[in-house]
Coordinates of C-alpha atoms in Angstrom, one line a residue:
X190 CA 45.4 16.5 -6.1
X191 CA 43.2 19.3 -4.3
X192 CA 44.0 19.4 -0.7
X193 CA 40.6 20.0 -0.2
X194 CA 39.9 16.0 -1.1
X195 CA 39.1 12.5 0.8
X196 CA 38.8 10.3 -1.6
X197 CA 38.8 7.4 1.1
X198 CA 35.8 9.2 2.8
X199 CA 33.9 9.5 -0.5
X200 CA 34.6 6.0 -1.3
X201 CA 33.4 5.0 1.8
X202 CA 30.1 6.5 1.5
X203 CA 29.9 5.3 -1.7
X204 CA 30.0 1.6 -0.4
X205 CA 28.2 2.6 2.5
X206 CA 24.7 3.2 -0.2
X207 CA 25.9 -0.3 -2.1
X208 CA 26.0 -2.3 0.6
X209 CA 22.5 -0.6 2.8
X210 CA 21.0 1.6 0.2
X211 CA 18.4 2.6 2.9
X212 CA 21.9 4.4 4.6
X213 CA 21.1 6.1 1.5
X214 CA 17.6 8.4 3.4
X215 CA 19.9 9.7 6.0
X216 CA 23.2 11.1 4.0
X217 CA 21.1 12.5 1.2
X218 CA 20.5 15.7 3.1
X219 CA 23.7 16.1 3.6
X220 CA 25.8 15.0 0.9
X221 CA 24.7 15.9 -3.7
X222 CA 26.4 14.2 -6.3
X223 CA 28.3 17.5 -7.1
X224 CA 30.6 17.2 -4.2
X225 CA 32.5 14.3 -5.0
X226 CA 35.6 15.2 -6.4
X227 CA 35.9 11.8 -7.8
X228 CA 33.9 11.8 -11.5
X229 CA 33.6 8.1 -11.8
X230 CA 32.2 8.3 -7.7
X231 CA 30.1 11.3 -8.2
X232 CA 28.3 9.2 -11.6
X233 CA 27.7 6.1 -9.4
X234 CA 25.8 8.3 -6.6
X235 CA 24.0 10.2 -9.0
X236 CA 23.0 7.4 -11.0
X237 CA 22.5 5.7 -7.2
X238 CA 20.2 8.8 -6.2
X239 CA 18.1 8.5 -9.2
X240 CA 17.2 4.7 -9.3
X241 CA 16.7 4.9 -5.7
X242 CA 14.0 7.9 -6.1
X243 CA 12.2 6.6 -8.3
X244 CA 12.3 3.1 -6.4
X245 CA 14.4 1.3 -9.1
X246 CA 17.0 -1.3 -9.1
X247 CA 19.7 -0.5 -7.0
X248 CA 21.8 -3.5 -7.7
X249 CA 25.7 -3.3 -8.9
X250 CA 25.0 -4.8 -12.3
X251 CA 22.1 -2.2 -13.2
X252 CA 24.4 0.9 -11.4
X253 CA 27.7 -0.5 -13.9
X254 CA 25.4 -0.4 -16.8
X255 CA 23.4 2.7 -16.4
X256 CA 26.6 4.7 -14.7
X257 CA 28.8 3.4 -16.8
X258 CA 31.3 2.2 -14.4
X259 CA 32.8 -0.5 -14.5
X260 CA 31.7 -3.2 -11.7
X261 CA 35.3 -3.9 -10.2
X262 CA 35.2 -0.2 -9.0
X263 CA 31.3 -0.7 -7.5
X264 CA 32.8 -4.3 -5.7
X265 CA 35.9 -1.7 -4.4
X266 CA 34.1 0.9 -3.1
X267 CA 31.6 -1.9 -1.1
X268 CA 35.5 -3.4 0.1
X269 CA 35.9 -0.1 1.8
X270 CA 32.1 1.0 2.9
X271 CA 31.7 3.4 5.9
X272 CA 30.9 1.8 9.5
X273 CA 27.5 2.5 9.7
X274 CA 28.1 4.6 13.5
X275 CA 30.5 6.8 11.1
X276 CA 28.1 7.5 7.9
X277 CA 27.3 10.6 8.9
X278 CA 30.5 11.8 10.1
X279 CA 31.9 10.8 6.7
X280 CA 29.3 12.4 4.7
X281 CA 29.6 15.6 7.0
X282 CA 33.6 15.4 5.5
X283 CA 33.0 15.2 2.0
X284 CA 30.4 18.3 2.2
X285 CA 33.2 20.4 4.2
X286 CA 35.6 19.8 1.6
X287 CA 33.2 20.3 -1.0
X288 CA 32.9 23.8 0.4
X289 CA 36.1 24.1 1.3
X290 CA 36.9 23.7 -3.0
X291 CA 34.8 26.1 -3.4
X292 CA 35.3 28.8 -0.7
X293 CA 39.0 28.5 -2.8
X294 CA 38.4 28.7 -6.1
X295 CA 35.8 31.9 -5.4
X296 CA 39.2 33.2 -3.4
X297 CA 41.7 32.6 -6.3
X298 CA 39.2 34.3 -8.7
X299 CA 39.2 37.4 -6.1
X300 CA 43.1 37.3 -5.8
X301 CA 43.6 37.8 -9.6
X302 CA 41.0 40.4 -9.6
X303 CA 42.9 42.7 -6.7
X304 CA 44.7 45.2 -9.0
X305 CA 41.5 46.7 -10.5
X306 CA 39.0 45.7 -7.5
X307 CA 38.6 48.7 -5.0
X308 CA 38.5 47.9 -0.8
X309 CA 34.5 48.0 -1.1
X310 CA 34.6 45.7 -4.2
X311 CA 37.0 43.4 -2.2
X312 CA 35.0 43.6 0.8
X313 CA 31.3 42.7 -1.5
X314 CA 32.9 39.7 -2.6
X315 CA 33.8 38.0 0.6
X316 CA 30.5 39.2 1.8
X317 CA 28.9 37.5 -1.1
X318 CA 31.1 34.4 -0.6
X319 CA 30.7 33.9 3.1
X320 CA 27.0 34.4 2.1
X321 CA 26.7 31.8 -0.4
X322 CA 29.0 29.6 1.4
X323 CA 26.3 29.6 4.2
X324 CA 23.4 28.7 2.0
X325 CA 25.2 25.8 0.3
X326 CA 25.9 24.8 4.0
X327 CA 21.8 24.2 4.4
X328 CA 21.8 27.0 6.6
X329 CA 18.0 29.3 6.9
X330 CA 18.7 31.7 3.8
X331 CA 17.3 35.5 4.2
X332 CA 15.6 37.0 0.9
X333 CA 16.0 39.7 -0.3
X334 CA 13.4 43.0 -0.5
X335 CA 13.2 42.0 -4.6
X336 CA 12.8 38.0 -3.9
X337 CA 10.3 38.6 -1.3
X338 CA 8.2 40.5 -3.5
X339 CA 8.9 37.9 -6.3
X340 CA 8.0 35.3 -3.9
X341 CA 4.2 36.8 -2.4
X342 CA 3.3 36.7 -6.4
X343 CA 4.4 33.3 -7.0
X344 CA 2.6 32.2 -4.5
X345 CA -0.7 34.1 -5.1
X346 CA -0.2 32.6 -8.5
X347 CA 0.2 28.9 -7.2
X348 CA -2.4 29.1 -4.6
X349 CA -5.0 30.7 -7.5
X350 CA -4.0 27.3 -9.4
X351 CA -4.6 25.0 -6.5
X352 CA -7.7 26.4 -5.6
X353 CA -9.4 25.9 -9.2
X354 CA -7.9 22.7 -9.1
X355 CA -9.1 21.5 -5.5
X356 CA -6.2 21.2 -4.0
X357 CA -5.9 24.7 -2.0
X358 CA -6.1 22.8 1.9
X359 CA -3.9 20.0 3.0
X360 CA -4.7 15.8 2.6
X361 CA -8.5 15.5 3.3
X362 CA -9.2 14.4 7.0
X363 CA -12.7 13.2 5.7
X364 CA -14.3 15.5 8.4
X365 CA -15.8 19.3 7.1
X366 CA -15.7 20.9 10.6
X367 CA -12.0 19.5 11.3
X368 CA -10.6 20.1 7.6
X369 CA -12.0 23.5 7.8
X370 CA -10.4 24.4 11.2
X371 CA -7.3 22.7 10.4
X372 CA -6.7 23.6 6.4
X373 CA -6.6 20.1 6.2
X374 CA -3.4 17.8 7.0
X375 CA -1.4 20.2 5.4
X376 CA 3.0 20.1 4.5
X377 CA 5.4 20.8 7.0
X378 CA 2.9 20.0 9.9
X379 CA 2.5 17.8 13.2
X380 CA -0.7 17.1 13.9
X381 CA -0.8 15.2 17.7
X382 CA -4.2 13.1 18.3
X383 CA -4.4 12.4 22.5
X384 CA -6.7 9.9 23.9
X385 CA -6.4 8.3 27.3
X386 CA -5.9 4.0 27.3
X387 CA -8.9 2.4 25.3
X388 CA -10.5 5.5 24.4
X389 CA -9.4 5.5 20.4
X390 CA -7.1 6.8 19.5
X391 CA -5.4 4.4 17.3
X392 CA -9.1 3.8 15.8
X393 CA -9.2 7.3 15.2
X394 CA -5.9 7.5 13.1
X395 CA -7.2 4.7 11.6
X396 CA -10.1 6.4 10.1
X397 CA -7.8 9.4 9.2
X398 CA -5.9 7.1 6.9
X399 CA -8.9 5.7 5.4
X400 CA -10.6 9.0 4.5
X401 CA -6.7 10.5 3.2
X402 CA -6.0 7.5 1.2
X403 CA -9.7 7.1 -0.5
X404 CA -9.3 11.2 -1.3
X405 CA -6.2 9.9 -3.6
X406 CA -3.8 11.0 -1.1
X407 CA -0.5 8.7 -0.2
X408 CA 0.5 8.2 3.2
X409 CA 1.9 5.6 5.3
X410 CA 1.1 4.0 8.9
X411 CA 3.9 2.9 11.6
X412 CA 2.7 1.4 14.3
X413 CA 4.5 0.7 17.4
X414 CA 1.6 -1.0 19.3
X415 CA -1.4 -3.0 17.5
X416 CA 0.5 -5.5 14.8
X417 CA -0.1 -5.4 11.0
X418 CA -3.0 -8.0 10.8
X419 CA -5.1 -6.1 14.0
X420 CA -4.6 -3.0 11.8
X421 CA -5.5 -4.6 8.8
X422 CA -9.1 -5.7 10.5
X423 CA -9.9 -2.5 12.0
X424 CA -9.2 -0.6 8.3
X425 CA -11.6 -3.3 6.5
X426 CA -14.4 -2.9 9.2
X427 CA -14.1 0.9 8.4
X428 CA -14.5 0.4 4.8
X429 CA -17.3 -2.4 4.5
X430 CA -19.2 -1.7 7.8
X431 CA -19.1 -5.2 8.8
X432 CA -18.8 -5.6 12.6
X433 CA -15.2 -6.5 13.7
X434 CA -15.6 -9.1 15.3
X435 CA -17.5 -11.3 12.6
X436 CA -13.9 -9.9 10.3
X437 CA -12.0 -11.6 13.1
X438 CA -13.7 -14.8 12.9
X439 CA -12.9 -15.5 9.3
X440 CA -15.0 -16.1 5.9
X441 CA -15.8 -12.4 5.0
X442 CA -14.9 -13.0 1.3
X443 CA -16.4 -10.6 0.1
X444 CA -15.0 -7.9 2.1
X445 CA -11.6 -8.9 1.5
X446 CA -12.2 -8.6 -2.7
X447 CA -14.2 -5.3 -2.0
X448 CA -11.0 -4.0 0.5
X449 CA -8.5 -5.1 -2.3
X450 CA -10.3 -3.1 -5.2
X451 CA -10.0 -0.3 -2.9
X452 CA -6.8 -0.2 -2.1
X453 CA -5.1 -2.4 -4.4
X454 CA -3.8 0.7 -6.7
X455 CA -3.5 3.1 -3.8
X456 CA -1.2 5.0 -1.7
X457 CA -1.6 3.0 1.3
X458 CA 1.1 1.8 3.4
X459 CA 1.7 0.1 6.4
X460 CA 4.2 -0.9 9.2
X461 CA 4.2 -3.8 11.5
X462 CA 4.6 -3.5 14.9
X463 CA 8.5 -4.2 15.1
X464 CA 10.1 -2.1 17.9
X465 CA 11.9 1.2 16.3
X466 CA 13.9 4.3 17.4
X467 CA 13.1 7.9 16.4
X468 CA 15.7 7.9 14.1
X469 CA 14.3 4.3 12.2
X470 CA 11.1 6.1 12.1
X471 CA 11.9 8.9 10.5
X472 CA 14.0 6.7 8.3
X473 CA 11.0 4.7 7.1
X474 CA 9.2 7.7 6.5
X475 CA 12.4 9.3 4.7
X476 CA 11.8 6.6 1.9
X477 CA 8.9 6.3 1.6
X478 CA 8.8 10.2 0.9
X479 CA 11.4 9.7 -1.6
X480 CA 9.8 6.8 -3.2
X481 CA 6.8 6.5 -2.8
X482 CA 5.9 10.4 -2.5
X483 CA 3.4 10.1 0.3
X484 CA 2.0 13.1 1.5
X485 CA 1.0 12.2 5.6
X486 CA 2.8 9.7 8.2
X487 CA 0.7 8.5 11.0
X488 CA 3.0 7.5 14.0
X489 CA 0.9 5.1 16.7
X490 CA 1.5 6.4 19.2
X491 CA 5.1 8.2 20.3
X492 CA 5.0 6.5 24.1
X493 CA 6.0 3.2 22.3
X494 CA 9.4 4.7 20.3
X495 CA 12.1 2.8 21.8
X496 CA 14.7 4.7 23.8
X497 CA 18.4 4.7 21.4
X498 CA 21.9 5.7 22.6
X499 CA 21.6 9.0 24.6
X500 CA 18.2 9.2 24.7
X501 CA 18.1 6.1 26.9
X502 CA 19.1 7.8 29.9
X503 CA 17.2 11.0 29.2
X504 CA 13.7 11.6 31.2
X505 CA 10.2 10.9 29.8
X506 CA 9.7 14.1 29.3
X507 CA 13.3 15.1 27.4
X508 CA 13.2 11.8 25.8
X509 CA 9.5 12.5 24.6
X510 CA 10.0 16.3 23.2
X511 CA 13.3 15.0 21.6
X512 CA 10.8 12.8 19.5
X513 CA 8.4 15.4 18.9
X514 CA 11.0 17.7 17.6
X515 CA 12.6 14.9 15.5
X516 CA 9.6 14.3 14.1
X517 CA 8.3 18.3 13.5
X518 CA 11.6 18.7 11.5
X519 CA 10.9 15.5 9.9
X520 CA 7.9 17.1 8.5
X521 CA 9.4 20.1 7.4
X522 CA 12.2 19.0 5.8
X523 CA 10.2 16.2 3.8
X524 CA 7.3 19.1 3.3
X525 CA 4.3 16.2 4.6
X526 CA 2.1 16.1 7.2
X527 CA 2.8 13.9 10.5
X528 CA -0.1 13.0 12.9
X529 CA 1.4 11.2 15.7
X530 CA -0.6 9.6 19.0
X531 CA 0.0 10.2 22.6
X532 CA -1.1 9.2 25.4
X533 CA -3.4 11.2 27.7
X534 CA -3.2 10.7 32.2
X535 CA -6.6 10.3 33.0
X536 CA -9.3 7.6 33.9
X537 CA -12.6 7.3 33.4
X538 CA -14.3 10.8 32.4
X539 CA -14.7 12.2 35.7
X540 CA -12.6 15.0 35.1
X541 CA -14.3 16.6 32.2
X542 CA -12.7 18.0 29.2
X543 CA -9.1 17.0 29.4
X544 CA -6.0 19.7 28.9
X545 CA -2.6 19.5 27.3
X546 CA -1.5 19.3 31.0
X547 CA -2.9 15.6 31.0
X548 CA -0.1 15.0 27.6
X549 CA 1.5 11.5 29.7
X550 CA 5.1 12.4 30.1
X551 CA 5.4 15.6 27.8
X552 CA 3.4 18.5 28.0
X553 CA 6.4 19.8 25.2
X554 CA 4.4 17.6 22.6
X555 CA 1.5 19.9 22.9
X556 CA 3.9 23.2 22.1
X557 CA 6.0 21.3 19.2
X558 CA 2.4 20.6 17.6
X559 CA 0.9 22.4 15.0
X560 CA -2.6 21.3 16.4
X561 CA -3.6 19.2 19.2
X562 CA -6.6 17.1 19.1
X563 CA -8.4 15.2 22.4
X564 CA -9.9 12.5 22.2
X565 CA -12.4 11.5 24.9
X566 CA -16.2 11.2 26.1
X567 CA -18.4 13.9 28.7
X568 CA -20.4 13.0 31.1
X569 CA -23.4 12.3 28.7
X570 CA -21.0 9.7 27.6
X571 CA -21.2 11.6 23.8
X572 CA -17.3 11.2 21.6
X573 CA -16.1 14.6 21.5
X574 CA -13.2 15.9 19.5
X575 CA -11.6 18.7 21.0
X576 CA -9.0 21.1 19.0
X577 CA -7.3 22.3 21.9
X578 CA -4.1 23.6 19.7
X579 CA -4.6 25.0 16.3
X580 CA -2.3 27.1 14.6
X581 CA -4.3 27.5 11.8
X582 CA -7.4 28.5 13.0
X583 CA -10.0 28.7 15.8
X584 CA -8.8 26.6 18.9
X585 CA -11.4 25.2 22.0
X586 CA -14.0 23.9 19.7
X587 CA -15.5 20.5 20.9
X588 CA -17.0 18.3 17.7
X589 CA -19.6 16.1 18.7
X590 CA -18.0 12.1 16.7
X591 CA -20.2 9.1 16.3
X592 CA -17.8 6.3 17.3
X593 CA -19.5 2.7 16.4
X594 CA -17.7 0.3 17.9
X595 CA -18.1 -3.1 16.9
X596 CA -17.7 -1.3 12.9
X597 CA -14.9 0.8 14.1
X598 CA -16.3 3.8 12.0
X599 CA -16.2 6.8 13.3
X600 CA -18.1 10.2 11.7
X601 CA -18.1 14.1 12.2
X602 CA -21.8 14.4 13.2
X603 CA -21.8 18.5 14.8
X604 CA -20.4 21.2 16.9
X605 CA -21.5 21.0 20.3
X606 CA -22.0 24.0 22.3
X607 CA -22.3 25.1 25.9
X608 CA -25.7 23.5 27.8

């Protein structure tokens, strides 16, 4: 046996995926099928890793038939499954090794290759390896002079395509002036949406998921705050323009058939309001990428995460820019777009426009964000959108919204400029 090996470890996580295949979201990025050294083990993840991408069964009598391994060693593995406090320090062990195997067999082909290799050819080689070792390892990769060039072509090519086929800008917000500034809710993105207590900003998100989900785009909603069924009300008032509070009092039939042959066949999804950590979040969001391939994840609103393990005793403000940057390289590594609510410290509108300062806790949201939008009415009591941060575009534009609220409906109407 390789010394290079933990075939306890490897067990381990297998059971670990059995018994919670949601553990599943978390050690993906870390561990492929190709690094078990085990062949029956690697079959059973890979066969594991497909069903559960494609949102299959993930039961031991359909993984012993498809893998074709026989169920005693599925029950064995589930016998010896991970702690779930020391999945990832398992799965960190059987990628080491896995690298480990490799940095030695690229070694042993080097060793037999010293008579005829010269110093410089010696020295290429464990170059090259430490290189590739590094890349396997998830590490940023540098390109080269000839894949840089290779890459600015590919992607004039790609973005040619997606612009004859409408699909050159991010998810559609469902309003011009912001889809034009912002390139839409684009991949790799955080989008934060700031309002102060009452002022809409869940309603707002709200709105965003109806007009990204009626464009035919999938995205999912977790909300920390309002429940499921409040949710629910506000979203159907949006799309039938009935007034909220008649929705809340029952008997609107017909809205309910009209909401479901809407949204029946669509890429909606939605979270209650049960509390979660950062790292539950960005689990939900994990699978449902893998899944269920949405494209955005609305988070309402990052004030309402609960506090886990270290983070507990962190400030506000560390706490709150931990989030924020969980939830940036959530983005990024998932290639979506997340729009995520905070809070804004003010009352009333007697301050005027509001700032990034005025961010409640965490003025380190505003510089993790791609784009920044405010929320919030002028003295002429008018809804204004501002797009304080925009990395993308123009920044400081204030877009005059129509905000009905008994229907919940709220529309781009113009620019507003200086009186």
């Amino acid at each position: 046996m390789n010394q290079f090996t933990d075939p306890v470890a490897e067990q381990e996580i297998v059971g670990a995926v059995l018994t919670d295949p949601d553990s599943f979201t978390s050690i993906r990025p870390i561990v492929t099928p190709e690094m078990f050294s085990n062949l029956k083990l690697e079959t059973v993840y890979r066969t594991f890793s497909e069903q559960y991408e494609k949102n299959g069964l993930t039961d031991l009598a359909t993984l012993a038939e498809i893998s074709g391994v026989p169920g005693h060693v599925l029950v064995g593995c589930m016998a010896e499954s991970a702690i779930p406090s020391l999945v990832h320090i398992k799965a960190r062990k059987i990628a080491d090794q896995f690298h480990k195997r490799h940095i030695q067999r690229q070694l042993a082909i080097t060793i037999a290759q010293l008579g005829t290799l010269t110093p410089a050819e010696i020295a290429a080689a464990l170059s090259n390896l430490a290189a590739d070792v590094t890349i396997r390892n998830h590490e940023k990769s540098v390109f080269s002079p000839g894949e840089l060039c290779k890459r600015v072509s590919a992607l004039q090519k790609t973005r040619e395509q997606e612009r004859k086929e409408g699909r050159h800008q991010g998810a559609d917000t469902g309003y011009p002036v912001v889809q034009q500034l912002l390139k839409g809710l684009a991949p790799k993105r955080m989008t934060v949406i700031a309002a102060a207590t009452g002022f809409g900003k869940s309603t707002l998100a709200l709105n965003l998921l109806y007009n990204t989900t009626t464009s035919g785009h999938r995205a999912l909603f977790i909300t920390n705050e309002n429940d499921v069924d409040t949710n629910l009300d506000r979203l159907a008032a949006i799309h039938s323009g009935i007034r909220l509070k008649e929705l809340e009092q029952g008997g609107q039939h017909r809205a309910a058939i009209s909401f479901g042959e809407q949204f029946h066949n669509s890429g909606l999804f939605m979270t209650d309001n049960s509390p979660r950590t950062v790292e539950e979040i960005v689990g939900i969001i994990t699978r449902h990428a893998i899944q269920h391939k949405i494209k955005v994840a609305f988070v309402d609103y990052i004030g309402e995460i609960t506090p886990s393990g270290e983070s507990s005793r962190d400030t506000e403000e560390a706490r709150l820019a931990r989030y924020a940057q969980r939830l940036v390289d959530c983005a990024k590594s998932l290639e979506l777009h997340v729009v995520v609510m905070a809070q804004l410290n003010r009352q009333g509108n007697t301050k005027g426009r509001p700032t990034r300062a005025e961010l409640a806790g965490c003025f380190k949201i505003a510089q993790k964000a791609h784009s920044l939008l405010l929320f919030w009415q002028d003295e002429k009591k008018r809804d204004v959108l501002t797009v304080d941060k925009n990395r993308q575009g123009p920044s400081g534009i204030d877009i005059h919204m129509d905000f009905d609220r008994t229907t919940q409906r709220i529309r781009e109407l113009c620019v507003l400029t200086a009186d």
